Amino acid sequence: MRVDDPNDRERANNAQYTLSSLRQVAQWLQQQPFCAQLLHPAFAGAPGHEHWQQVCRVGGHGSAGLAAGLFSIMVHERFQSSQVDAWLNDLNLFKLGYSWGGPVSLVVPYALHGMRSHWPQHLQPGTLVRFSIGLESAQALVQDLQRSAALHLG
């Protein structure tokens, strides 16, 4: 990729930083007992991972590759939506909202059972939570998630 414009260079650097942070935050979430499923095709075991490997891997091998800065998790069905809402509302760095990406990390829960007539076969039961990772440090984002999860999902 040729990047001559300084603004393009900044956007490319931000995208690389965001993807690195996404991987760290998503990996931490995937290891938590409240996470029933991680939904991002760059992660093994996620729906669409095989297709992602064929289409998006850089250099044709390894786990590095092109991927979006958005991902979702399914929070285990044993947690009520009020608990998930409290967890997300108590976050300090993540703001509640919708976006395709930007400098501020965002999060939003979805009650899929009220949006679908049939449960999607590829999803574990529970509450879907969508994340958009911004430019905050991955360590700070994980600490924010961990603090609030201990209060509301622990």
Short mmCIF file of C-alpha atoms in Angstrom, two decimals:
data_model
loop_
_atom_site.label_atom_id
_atom_site.label_comp_id
_atom_site.label_asym_id
_atom_site.label_seq_id
_atom_site.Cartn_x
_atom_site.Cartn_y
_atom_site.Cartn_z
CA MET A 1 0.00 0.00 0.00
CA ARG A 2 1.45 3.33 -1.03
CA VAL A 3 0.69 6.14 1.41
CA ASP A 4 1.81 9.59 0.23
CA ASP A 5 -0.67 11.82 2.01
CA PRO A 6 0.12 12.47 5.72
CA ASN A 7 -3.58 12.06 6.56
CA ASP A 8 -3.59 8.66 4.84
CA ARG A 9 -0.50 7.65 6.85
CA GLU A 10 -2.24 8.67 10.08
CA ARG A 11 -5.37 6.72 9.15
CA ALA A 12 -3.28 3.64 8.32
CA ASN A 13 -1.40 3.89 11.63
CA ASN A 14 -4.66 4.33 13.54
CA ALA A 15 -6.16 1.30 11.79
CA GLN A 16 -3.15 -0.86 12.71
CA TYR A 17 -3.27 0.33 16.33
CA THR A 18 -7.02 -0.29 16.54
CA LEU A 19 -6.68 -3.80 15.13
CA SER A 20 -3.92 -4.62 17.63
CA SER A 21 -6.08 -3.30 20.48
CA LEU A 22 -9.11 -5.19 19.17
CA ARG A 23 -7.19 -8.46 19.24
CA GLN A 24 -6.06 -7.89 22.84
CA VAL A 25 -9.50 -6.86 24.10
CA ALA A 26 -11.30 -9.64 22.22
CA GLN A 27 -8.85 -12.28 23.46
CA TRP A 28 -9.36 -11.13 27.04
CA LEU A 29 -13.15 -11.19 26.66
CA GLN A 30 -13.05 -14.63 25.06
CA GLN A 31 -11.36 -16.01 28.19
CA GLN A 32 -14.00 -14.66 30.60
CA PRO A 33 -16.61 -17.01 32.06
CA PHE A 34 -19.44 -14.68 31.01
CA CYS A 35 -18.43 -14.91 27.32
CA ALA A 36 -20.27 -17.73 25.56
CA GLN A 37 -18.94 -16.87 22.08
CA LEU A 38 -16.61 -14.43 20.33
CA LEU A 39 -17.86 -13.20 16.96
CA HIS A 40 -15.05 -11.92 14.74
CA PRO A 41 -13.90 -13.89 11.71
CA ALA A 42 -10.19 -13.30 12.42
CA PHE A 43 -10.45 -15.58 15.48
CA ALA A 44 -10.34 -19.35 15.18
CA GLY A 45 -13.68 -20.95 15.99
CA ALA A 46 -15.70 -17.86 15.07
CA PRO A 47 -18.33 -18.11 12.34
CA GLY A 48 -16.73 -17.19 9.02
CA HIS A 49 -13.14 -17.85 10.15
CA GLU A 50 -12.35 -20.26 7.31
CA HIS A 51 -13.59 -17.78 4.71
CA TRP A 52 -11.62 -14.97 6.38
CA GLN A 53 -8.45 -17.09 6.20
CA GLN A 54 -8.92 -17.60 2.47
CA VAL A 55 -9.70 -13.98 1.65
CA CYS A 56 -8.02 -11.73 4.21
CA ARG A 57 -4.78 -13.25 5.42
CA VAL A 58 -1.68 -11.24 4.62
CA GLY A 59 0.98 -13.23 2.80
CA GLY A 60 -1.22 -16.33 2.70
CA HIS A 61 -0.15 -17.71 6.08
CA GLY A 62 -0.19 -17.03 9.80
CA SER A 63 -2.90 -15.39 11.84
CA ALA A 64 -2.17 -11.80 10.82
CA GLY A 65 -4.51 -10.35 8.28
CA LEU A 66 -6.98 -7.71 7.37
CA ALA A 67 -9.94 -7.38 9.71
CA ALA A 68 -12.49 -4.85 10.85
CA GLY A 69 -12.33 -3.01 14.17
CA LEU A 70 -15.80 -4.23 15.13
CA PHE A 71 -16.57 -7.44 16.96
CA SER A 72 -19.27 -8.95 19.13
CA ILE A 73 -19.58 -11.41 21.95
CA MET A 74 -22.48 -13.47 23.15
CA VAL A 75 -22.82 -13.05 26.90
CA HIS A 76 -23.83 -16.37 28.43
CA GLU A 77 -27.58 -16.86 28.76
CA ARG A 78 -27.33 -17.29 32.55
CA PHE A 79 -26.91 -13.50 32.79
CA GLN A 80 -30.05 -11.39 32.58
CA SER A 81 -30.16 -8.47 30.18
CA SER A 82 -30.38 -6.13 33.19
CA GLN A 83 -26.98 -7.46 34.37
CA VAL A 84 -25.46 -6.96 30.92
CA ASP A 85 -26.92 -3.44 30.75
CA ALA A 86 -25.50 -2.61 34.19
CA TRP A 87 -22.06 -3.92 33.12
CA LEU A 88 -22.06 -1.74 30.01
CA ASN A 89 -23.57 1.33 31.69
CA ASP A 90 -20.83 1.26 34.34
CA LEU A 91 -17.96 1.39 31.82
CA ASN A 92 -15.91 4.59 31.85
CA LEU A 93 -13.93 4.37 28.61
CA PHE A 94 -16.51 2.71 26.39
CA LYS A 95 -19.41 4.93 25.40
CA LEU A 96 -22.82 3.51 24.55
CA GLY A 97 -23.49 4.00 20.86
CA TYR A 98 -23.38 2.81 17.27
CA SER A 99 -20.52 3.40 14.85
CA TRP A 100 -18.47 1.83 12.10
CA GLY A 101 -15.34 2.89 13.95
CA GLY A 102 -13.63 5.99 15.21
CA PRO A 103 -11.30 7.30 17.92
CA VAL A 104 -13.63 6.50 20.84
CA SER A 105 -14.47 2.94 21.86
CA LEU A 106 -18.17 2.14 21.75
CA VAL A 107 -20.37 -0.69 22.97
CA VAL A 108 -24.04 -1.59 22.50
CA PRO A 109 -26.14 -4.57 23.59
CA TYR A 110 -28.69 -6.25 21.34
CA ALA A 111 -31.68 -8.29 22.50
CA LEU A 112 -31.74 -10.57 19.45
CA HIS A 113 -34.65 -12.67 20.67
CA GLY A 114 -36.86 -9.62 20.19
CA MET A 115 -35.42 -8.85 16.76
CA ARG A 116 -35.54 -12.32 15.14
CA SER A 117 -38.34 -14.79 14.61
CA HIS A 118 -35.82 -17.68 14.74
CA TRP A 119 -32.57 -17.87 16.66
CA PRO A 120 -29.54 -17.88 14.29
CA GLN A 121 -28.00 -21.37 14.35
CA HIS A 122 -24.43 -20.07 14.46
CA LEU A 123 -25.00 -18.11 17.70
CA GLN A 124 -24.86 -19.37 21.25
CA PRO A 125 -27.86 -18.30 23.34
CA GLY A 126 -27.47 -15.11 25.35
CA THR A 127 -27.18 -11.37 24.85
CA LEU A 128 -25.16 -10.04 21.93
CA VAL A 129 -22.81 -7.16 22.77
CA ARG A 130 -21.12 -5.30 19.92
CA PHE A 131 -17.81 -3.47 20.42
CA SER A 132 -16.09 -0.83 18.32
CA ILE A 133 -12.50 -0.34 19.48
CA GLY A 134 -11.10 3.17 19.37
CA LEU A 135 -7.67 4.65 20.10
CA GLU A 136 -7.57 4.06 23.84
CA SER A 137 -4.93 1.62 25.08
CA ALA A 138 -5.96 -2.03 25.09
CA GLN A 139 -4.76 -2.36 28.69
CA ALA A 140 -6.99 0.52 29.83
CA LEU A 141 -9.99 -0.91 27.94
CA VAL A 142 -9.51 -4.35 29.48
CA GLN A 143 -9.17 -2.82 32.96
CA ASP A 144 -12.43 -0.91 32.41
CA LEU A 145 -14.24 -4.06 31.26
CA GLN A 146 -12.77 -6.13 34.09
CA ARG A 147 -13.71 -3.60 36.80
CA SER A 148 -17.31 -3.33 35.66
CA ALA A 149 -17.69 -7.07 35.01
CA ALA A 150 -16.53 -7.84 38.55
CA LEU A 151 -19.32 -5.60 39.86
CA HIS A 152 -22.14 -6.80 37.60
CA LEU A 153 -21.26 -10.20 36.13
CA GLY A 154 -19.05 -11.64 38.88
#
